[in-house]
Coordinates of C-alpha atoms and ligand atoms in Angstrom, one line a residue:
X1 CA 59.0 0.1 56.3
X2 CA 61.6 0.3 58.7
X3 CA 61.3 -0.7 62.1
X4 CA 63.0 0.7 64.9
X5 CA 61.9 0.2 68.4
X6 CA 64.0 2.9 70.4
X7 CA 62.2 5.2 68.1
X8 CA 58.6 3.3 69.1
X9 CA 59.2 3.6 72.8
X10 CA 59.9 7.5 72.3
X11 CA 55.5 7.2 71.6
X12 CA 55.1 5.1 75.1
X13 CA 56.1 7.7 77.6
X14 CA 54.5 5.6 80.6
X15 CA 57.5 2.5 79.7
X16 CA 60.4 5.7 80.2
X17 CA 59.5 5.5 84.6
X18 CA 61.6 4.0 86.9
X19 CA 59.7 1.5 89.8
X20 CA 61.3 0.2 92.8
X21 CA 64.2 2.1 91.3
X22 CA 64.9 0.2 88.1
X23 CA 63.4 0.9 84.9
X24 CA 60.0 -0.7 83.8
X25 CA 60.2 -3.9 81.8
X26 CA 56.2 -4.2 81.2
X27 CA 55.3 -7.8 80.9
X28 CA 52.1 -7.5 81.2
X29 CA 50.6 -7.0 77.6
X30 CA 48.2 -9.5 77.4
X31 CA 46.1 -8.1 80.2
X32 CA 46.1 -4.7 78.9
X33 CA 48.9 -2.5 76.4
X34 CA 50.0 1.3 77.1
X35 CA 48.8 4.0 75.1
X36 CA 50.7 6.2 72.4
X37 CA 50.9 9.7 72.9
X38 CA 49.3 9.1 69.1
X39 CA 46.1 8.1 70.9
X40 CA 46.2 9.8 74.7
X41 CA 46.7 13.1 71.9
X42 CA 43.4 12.0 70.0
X43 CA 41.4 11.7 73.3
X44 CA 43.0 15.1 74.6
X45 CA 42.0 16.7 71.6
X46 CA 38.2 15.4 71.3
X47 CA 37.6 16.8 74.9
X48 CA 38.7 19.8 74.3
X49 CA 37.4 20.5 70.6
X50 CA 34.8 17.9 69.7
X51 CA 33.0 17.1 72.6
X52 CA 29.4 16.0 71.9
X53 CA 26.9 13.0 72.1
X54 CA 26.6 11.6 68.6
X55 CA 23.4 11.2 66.4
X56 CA 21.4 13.3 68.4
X57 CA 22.0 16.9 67.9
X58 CA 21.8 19.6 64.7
X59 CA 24.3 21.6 66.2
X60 CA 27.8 22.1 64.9
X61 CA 29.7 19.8 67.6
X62 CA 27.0 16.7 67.8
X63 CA 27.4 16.9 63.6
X64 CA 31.4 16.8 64.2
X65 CA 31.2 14.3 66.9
X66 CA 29.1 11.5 65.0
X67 CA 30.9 12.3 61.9
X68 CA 34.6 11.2 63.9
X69 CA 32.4 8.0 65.7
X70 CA 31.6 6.8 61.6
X71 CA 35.0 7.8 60.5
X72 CA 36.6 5.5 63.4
X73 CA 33.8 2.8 62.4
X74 CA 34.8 2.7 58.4
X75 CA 38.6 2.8 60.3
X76 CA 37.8 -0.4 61.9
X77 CA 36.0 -2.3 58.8
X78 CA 39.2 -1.5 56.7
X79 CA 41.2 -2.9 59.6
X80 CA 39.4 -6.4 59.9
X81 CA 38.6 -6.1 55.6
X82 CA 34.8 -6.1 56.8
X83 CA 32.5 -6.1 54.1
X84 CA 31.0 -2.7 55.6
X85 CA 30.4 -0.6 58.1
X86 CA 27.2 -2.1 59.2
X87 CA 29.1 -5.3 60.0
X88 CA 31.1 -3.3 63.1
X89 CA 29.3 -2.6 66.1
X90 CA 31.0 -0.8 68.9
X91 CA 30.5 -2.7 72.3
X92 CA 32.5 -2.3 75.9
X93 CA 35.2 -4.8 74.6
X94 CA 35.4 -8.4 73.9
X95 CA 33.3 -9.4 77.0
X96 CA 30.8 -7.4 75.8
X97 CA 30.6 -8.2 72.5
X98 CA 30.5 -12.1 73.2
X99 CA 27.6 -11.3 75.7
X100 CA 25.5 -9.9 72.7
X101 CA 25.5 -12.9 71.0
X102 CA 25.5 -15.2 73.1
X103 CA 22.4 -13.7 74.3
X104 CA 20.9 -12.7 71.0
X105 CA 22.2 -15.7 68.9
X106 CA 20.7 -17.8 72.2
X107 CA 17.5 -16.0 72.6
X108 CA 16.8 -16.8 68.8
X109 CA 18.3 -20.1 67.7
X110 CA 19.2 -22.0 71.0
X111 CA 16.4 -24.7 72.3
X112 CA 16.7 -27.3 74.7
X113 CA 18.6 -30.3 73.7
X114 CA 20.7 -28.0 71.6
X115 CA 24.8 -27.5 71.4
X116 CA 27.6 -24.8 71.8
X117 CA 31.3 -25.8 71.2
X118 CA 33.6 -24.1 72.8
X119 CA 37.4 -25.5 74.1
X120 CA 39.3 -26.2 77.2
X121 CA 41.6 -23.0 76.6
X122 CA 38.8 -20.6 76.2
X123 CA 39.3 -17.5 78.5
X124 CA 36.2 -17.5 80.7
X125 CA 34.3 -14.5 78.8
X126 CA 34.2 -17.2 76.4
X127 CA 32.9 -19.6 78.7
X128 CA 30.6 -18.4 80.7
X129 CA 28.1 -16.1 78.6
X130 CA 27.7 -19.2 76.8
X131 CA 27.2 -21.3 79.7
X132 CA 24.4 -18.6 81.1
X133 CA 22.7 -19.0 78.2
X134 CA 23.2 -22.9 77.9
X135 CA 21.2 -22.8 81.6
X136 CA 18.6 -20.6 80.7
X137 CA 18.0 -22.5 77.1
X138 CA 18.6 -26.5 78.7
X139 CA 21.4 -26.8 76.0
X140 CA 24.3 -28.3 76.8
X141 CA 28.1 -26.9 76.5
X142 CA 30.6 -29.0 74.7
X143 CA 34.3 -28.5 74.7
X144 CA 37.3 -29.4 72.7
X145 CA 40.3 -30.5 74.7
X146 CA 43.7 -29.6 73.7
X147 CA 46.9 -31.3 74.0
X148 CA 50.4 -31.2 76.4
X149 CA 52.0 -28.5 73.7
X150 CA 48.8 -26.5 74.3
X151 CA 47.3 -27.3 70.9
X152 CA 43.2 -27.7 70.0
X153 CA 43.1 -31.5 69.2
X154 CA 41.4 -31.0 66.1
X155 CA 40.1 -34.8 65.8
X156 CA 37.8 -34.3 68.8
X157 CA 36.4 -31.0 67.6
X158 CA 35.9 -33.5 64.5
X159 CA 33.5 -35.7 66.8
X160 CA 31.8 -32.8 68.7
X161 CA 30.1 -31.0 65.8
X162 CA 26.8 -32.6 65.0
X163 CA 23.2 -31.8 63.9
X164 CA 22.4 -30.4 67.4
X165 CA 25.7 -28.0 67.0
X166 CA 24.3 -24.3 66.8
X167 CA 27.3 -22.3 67.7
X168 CA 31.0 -22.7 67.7
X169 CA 32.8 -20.4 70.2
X170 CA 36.5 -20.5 69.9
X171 CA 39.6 -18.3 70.5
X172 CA 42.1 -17.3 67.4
X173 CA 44.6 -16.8 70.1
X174 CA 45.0 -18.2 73.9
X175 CA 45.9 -16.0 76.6
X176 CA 47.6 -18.2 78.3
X177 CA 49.6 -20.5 76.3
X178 CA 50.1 -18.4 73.4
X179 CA 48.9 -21.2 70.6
X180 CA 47.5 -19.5 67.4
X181 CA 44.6 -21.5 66.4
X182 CA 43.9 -23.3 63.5
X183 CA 40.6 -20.9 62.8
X184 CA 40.3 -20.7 59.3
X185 CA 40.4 -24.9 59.2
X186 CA 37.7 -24.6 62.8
X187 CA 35.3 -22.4 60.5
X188 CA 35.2 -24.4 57.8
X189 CA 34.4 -27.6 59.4
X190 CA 32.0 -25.6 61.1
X191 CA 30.5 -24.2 58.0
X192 CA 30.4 -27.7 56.2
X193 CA 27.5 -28.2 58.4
X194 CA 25.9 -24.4 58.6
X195 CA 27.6 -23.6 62.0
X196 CA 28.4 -20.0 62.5
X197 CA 31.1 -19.5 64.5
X198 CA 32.4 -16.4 66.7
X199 CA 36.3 -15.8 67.2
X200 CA 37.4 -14.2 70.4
X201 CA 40.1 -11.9 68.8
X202 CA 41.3 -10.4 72.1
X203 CA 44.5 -11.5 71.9
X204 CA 45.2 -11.8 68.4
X205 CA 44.6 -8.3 66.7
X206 CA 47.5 -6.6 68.2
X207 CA 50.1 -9.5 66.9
X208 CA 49.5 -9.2 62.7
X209 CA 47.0 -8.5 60.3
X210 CA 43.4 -10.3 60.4
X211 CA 40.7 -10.1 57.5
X212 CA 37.1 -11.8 58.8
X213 CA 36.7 -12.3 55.3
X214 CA 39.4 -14.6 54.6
X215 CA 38.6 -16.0 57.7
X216 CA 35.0 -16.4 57.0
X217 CA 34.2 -16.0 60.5
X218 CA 30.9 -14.7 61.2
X219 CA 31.3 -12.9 64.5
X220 CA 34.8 -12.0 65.5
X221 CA 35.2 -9.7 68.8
X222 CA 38.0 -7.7 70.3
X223 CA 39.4 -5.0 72.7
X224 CA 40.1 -2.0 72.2
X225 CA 42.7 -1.7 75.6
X226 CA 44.6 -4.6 74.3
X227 CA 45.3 -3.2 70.8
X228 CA 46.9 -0.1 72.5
X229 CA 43.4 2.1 72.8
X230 CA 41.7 3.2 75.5
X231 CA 39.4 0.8 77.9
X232 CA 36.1 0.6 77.6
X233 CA 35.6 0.2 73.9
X234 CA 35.7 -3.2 72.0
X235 CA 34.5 -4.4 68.5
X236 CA 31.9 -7.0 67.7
X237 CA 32.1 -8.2 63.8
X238 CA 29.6 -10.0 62.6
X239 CA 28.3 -10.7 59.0
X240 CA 25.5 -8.6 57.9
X241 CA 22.7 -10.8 57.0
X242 CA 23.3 -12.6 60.7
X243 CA 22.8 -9.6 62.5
X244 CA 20.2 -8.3 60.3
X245 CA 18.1 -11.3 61.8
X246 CA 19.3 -11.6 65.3
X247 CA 17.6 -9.6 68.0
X248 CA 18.9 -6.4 69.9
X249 CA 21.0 -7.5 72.7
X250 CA 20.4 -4.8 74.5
X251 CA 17.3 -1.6 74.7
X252 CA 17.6 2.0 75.1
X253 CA 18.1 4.9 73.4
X254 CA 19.4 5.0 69.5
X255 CA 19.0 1.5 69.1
X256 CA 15.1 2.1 68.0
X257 CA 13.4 3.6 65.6
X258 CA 10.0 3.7 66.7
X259 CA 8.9 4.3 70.5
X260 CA 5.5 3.9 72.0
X261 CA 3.8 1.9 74.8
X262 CA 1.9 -0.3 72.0
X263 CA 4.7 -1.3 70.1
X264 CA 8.7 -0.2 70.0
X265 CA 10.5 -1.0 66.3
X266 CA 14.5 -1.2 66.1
X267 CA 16.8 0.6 64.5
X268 CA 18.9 -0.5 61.4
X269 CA 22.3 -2.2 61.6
X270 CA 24.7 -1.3 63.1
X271 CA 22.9 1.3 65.5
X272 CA 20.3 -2.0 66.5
X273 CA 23.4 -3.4 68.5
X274 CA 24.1 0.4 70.4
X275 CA 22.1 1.1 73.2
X276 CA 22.3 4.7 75.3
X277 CA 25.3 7.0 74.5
X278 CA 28.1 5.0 73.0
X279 CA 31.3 5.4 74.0
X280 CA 32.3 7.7 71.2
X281 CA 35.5 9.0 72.6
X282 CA 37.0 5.4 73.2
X283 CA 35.7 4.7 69.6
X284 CA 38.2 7.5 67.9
X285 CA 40.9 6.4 70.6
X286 CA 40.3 3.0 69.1
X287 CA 40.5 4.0 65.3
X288 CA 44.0 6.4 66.5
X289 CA 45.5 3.5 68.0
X290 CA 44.6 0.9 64.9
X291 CA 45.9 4.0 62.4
X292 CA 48.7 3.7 64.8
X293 CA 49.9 -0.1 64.3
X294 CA 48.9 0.0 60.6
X295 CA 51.7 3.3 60.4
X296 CA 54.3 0.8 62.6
X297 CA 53.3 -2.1 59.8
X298 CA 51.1 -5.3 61.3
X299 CA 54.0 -7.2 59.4
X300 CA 56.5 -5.7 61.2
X301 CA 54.8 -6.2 64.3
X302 CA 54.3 -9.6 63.9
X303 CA 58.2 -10.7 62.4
X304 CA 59.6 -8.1 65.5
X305 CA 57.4 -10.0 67.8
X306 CA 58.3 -13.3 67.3
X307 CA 62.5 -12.5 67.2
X308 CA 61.1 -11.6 71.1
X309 CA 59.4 -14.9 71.6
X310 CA 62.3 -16.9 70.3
X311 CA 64.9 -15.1 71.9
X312 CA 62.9 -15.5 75.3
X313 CA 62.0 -19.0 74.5
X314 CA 65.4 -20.6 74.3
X315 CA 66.8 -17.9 77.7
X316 CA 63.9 -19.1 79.8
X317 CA 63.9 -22.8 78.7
X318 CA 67.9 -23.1 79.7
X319 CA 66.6 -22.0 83.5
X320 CA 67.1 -25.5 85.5
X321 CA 63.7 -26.1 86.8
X322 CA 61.6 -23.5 84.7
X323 CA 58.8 -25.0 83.2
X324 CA 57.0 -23.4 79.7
X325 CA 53.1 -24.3 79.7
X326 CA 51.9 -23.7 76.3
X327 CA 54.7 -25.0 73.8
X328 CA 53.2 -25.4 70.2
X329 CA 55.1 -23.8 67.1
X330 CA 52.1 -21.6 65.9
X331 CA 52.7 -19.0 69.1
X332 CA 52.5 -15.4 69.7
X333 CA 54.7 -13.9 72.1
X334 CA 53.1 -14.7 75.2
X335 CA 55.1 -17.2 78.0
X336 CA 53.5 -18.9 80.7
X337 CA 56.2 -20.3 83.1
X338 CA 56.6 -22.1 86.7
X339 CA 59.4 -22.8 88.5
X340 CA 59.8 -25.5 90.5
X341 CA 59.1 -25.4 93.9
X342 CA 58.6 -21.6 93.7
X343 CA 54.4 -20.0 94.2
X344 CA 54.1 -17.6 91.3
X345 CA 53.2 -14.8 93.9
X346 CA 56.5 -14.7 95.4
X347 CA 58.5 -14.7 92.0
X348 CA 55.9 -12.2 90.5
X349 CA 56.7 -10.0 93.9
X350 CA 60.5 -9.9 93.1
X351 CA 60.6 -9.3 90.3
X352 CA 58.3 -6.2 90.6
X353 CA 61.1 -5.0 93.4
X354 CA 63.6 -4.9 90.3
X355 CA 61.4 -2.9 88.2
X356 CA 59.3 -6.1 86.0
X357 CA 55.7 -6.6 85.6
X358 CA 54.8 -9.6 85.1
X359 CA 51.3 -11.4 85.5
X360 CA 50.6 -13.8 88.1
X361 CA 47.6 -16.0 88.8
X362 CA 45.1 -18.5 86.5
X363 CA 44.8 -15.5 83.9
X364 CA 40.8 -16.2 83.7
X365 CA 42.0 -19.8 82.2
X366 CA 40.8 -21.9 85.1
X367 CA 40.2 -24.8 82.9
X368 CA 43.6 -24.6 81.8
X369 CA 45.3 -24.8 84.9
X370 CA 43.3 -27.4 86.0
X371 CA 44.3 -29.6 82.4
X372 CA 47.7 -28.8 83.8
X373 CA 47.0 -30.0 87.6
X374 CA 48.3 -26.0 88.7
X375 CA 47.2 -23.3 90.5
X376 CA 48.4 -20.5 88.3
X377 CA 51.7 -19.4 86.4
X378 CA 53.6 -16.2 85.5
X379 CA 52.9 -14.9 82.5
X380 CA 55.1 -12.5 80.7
X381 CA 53.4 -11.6 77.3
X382 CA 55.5 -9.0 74.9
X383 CA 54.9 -6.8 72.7
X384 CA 56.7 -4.5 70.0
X385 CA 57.9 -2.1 72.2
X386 CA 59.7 -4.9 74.6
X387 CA 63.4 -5.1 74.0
X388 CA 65.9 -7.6 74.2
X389 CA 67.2 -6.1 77.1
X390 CA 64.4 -6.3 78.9
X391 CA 64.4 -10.2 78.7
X392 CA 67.8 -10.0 79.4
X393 CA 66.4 -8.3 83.2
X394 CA 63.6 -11.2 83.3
X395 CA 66.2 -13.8 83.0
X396 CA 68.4 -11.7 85.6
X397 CA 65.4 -11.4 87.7
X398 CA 64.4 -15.2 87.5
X399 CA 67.8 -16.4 88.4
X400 CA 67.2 -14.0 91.3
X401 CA 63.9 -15.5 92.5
X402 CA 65.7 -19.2 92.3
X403 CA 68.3 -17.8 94.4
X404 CA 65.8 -16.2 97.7
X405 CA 63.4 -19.4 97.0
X406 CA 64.5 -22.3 95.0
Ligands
PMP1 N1 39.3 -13.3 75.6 C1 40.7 -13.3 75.7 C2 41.4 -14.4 75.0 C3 41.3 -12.4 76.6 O1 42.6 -12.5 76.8 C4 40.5 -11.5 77.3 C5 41.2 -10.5 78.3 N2 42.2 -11.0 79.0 C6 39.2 -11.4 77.1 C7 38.6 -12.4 76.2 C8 38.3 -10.5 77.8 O2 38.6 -9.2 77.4 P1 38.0 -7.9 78.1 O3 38.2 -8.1 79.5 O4 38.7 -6.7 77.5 O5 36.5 -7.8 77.7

């Protein structure tokens, strides 16, 4: 399949304004993506045709309403090659979906003395549900350090898995330093001991195909706003036979079966997991946006994206003074930079005067910026609609902020 990105920004209308006067280069991918006209069309067209709370109603619309909200779920299991459809649950996003089993997963298998693994480059929705319910359960939090290129040293995860180990909690990608992570190898050691192990998609799904089954990963959550959906909706995968024993996260309405003051009994999988009226809309905004990337071709993404990260790489890294945090050859496009002397603020303010968004601050990786003895970087994460062009302006741009500052 052809790829042509002049052709893909045509579906971003939002990346065709001017600001300050220049046009928009949007950096700023890893903390949310724009929307197709593909999807913001889906959305338009379910409020003004479709609009009706699922599972509840006889009537024509309710019928055609929960019928899209199980299409979009079977569009998300052939996405991630789930097993089926009882495996997705639709949550808020990834915070969300970590949050229901770390609470569930705790509440039933987590005891005092007990362990969680989790590393120093988590983001800290992957840190602190699992801490919460570390406090509440008097278990203890254990994390794997990674190394000056920003990789997980894989020796120490070695030592930290042990009989007390109940969960491993890891990212497939980090947010701030890029580094794809060795998950496939992480769940196995894991499993050699009968560890589950969730995966923290967030920032992985939009950069080339995942299957959970290859994987073998028994909880794997994502974002719906970062895969070029709308906000608000996420995923939470998890193997059947887990969440068939773990309890409801979360109680309301849809997510029984049974109600009375005696006794209340749950619903089946996946509707157990999906308390009070569901995000439905978000949820066929989600499966647009995933038909979406499929139709560009996750391969296409992924070979586009990284001609990007190179190309950016080797500009950047010949700026005198410009330092790269996060340096290991298994990266997605996503650069975390300082330069010398210079607070991130006032380059991430100047270069927003000539039109480029870039992110500035600890990207909810405290831990990582306090391995690296720094308050917080720029971040300028790309995606397949970013040009060469564009990179072209940031280098511009950075030469710029060197100029007023350096
Ligand atoms: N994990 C990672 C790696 C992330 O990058 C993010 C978002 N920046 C999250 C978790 C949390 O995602 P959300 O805020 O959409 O729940």
């Amino acid at each position: 399949m052809e790829f042509n990105v002049d052709k893909i920004r045509k579906d971003f209308p939002i990346l065709s304004q001017k600001v300050h006067g220049h046009p928009l280069a949007y950096f700023d991918n890893g903390a949310t993506t724009q929307k197709p006209l593909q999807v913001t069309e889906t959305i338009r067209r379910y409020y003004e045709e479709e609009n009706a709370s699922i599972h509840r109603g006889i009537h024509y619309l309710s019928e055609k309403s929960t019928e899209t909200y199980e299409n979009s779920r079977e569009t998300v299991r052939k996405f991630l090659n789930a097993r089926s459809t009882n495996e997705i649950i639709f949550t808020s996003g990834t915070t969300g979906s970590i949050n229901t089993i770390a609470f569930s997963f705790g509440e039933k298998y987590v005891s005092s003395g007990d362990e969680v693994i989790v590393s120093e480059m988590e983001h800290h929705a992957n840190i602190v549900p699992w801490q919460m319910m570390c406090e509440r359960k008097g278990a203890k939090l254990r994390v794997i350090p990674f190394n000056e290129k920003g990789e997980l040293i894989m020796e120490e995860y070695g030592k930290l898995l042990s009989d007390k180990t109940k969960i491993v909690a890891i990212n497939h990608v980090s947010n701030t330093l890029g580094t794809i992570n060795p998950v496939k190898e992480i769940i196995s050691l894991a499993h050699a001991r009968n560890i589950p192990v969730l995966v923290d998609g967030a920032q992985a799904v939009q950069h080339g195909k995942i299957d959970v089954q290859d994987l073998d990963a028994d909880f794997y959550a994502f974002s719906g706003h970062k895969v070029y959906a709308p906000n608000g909706i996420g995923i939470l995968y998890g193997k059947e036979e887990l969440l068939y024993d773990l309890p409801p996260y979360q109680g309301g309405g849809d997510m029984v079966d049974c109600v009375s003051f005696e006794k209340t009994t749950y619903n089946e999988l996946p509707f157990k997991f999906e308390a009070g009226t569901m995000n439905y809309i978000g949820a066929a905004g989600l499966a647009s946006a995933l038909d979406y990337i499929s139709g560009v071709g996750l391969d296409n993404i992924r070979d586009y994206e990284h001609s990007l990260l190179e190309y950016a790489t080797t500009k950047l890294m010949a700026i005198d003074g410009l330092e790269i945090y996060g340096r290991s050859p298994e990266k997605i496009s996503i650069i975390s930079f300082l330069l010398d002397n210079i607070h991130p603020y006032d380059a991430g303010m100047v270069l927003d005067k000539l039109g480029i968004a870039v992110r500035t601050g600890t990207h909810c990786n405290q831990p990582v910026m306090d391995h690296f003895k720094i308050t917080g970087t720029l971040r300028a994460s790309l995606v397949f609609y970013n040009t060469k062009d564009e990179i072209d302006r940031l280098y511009d741009g950075i030469l710029r902020v060197i100029k007023m500052f350096g």
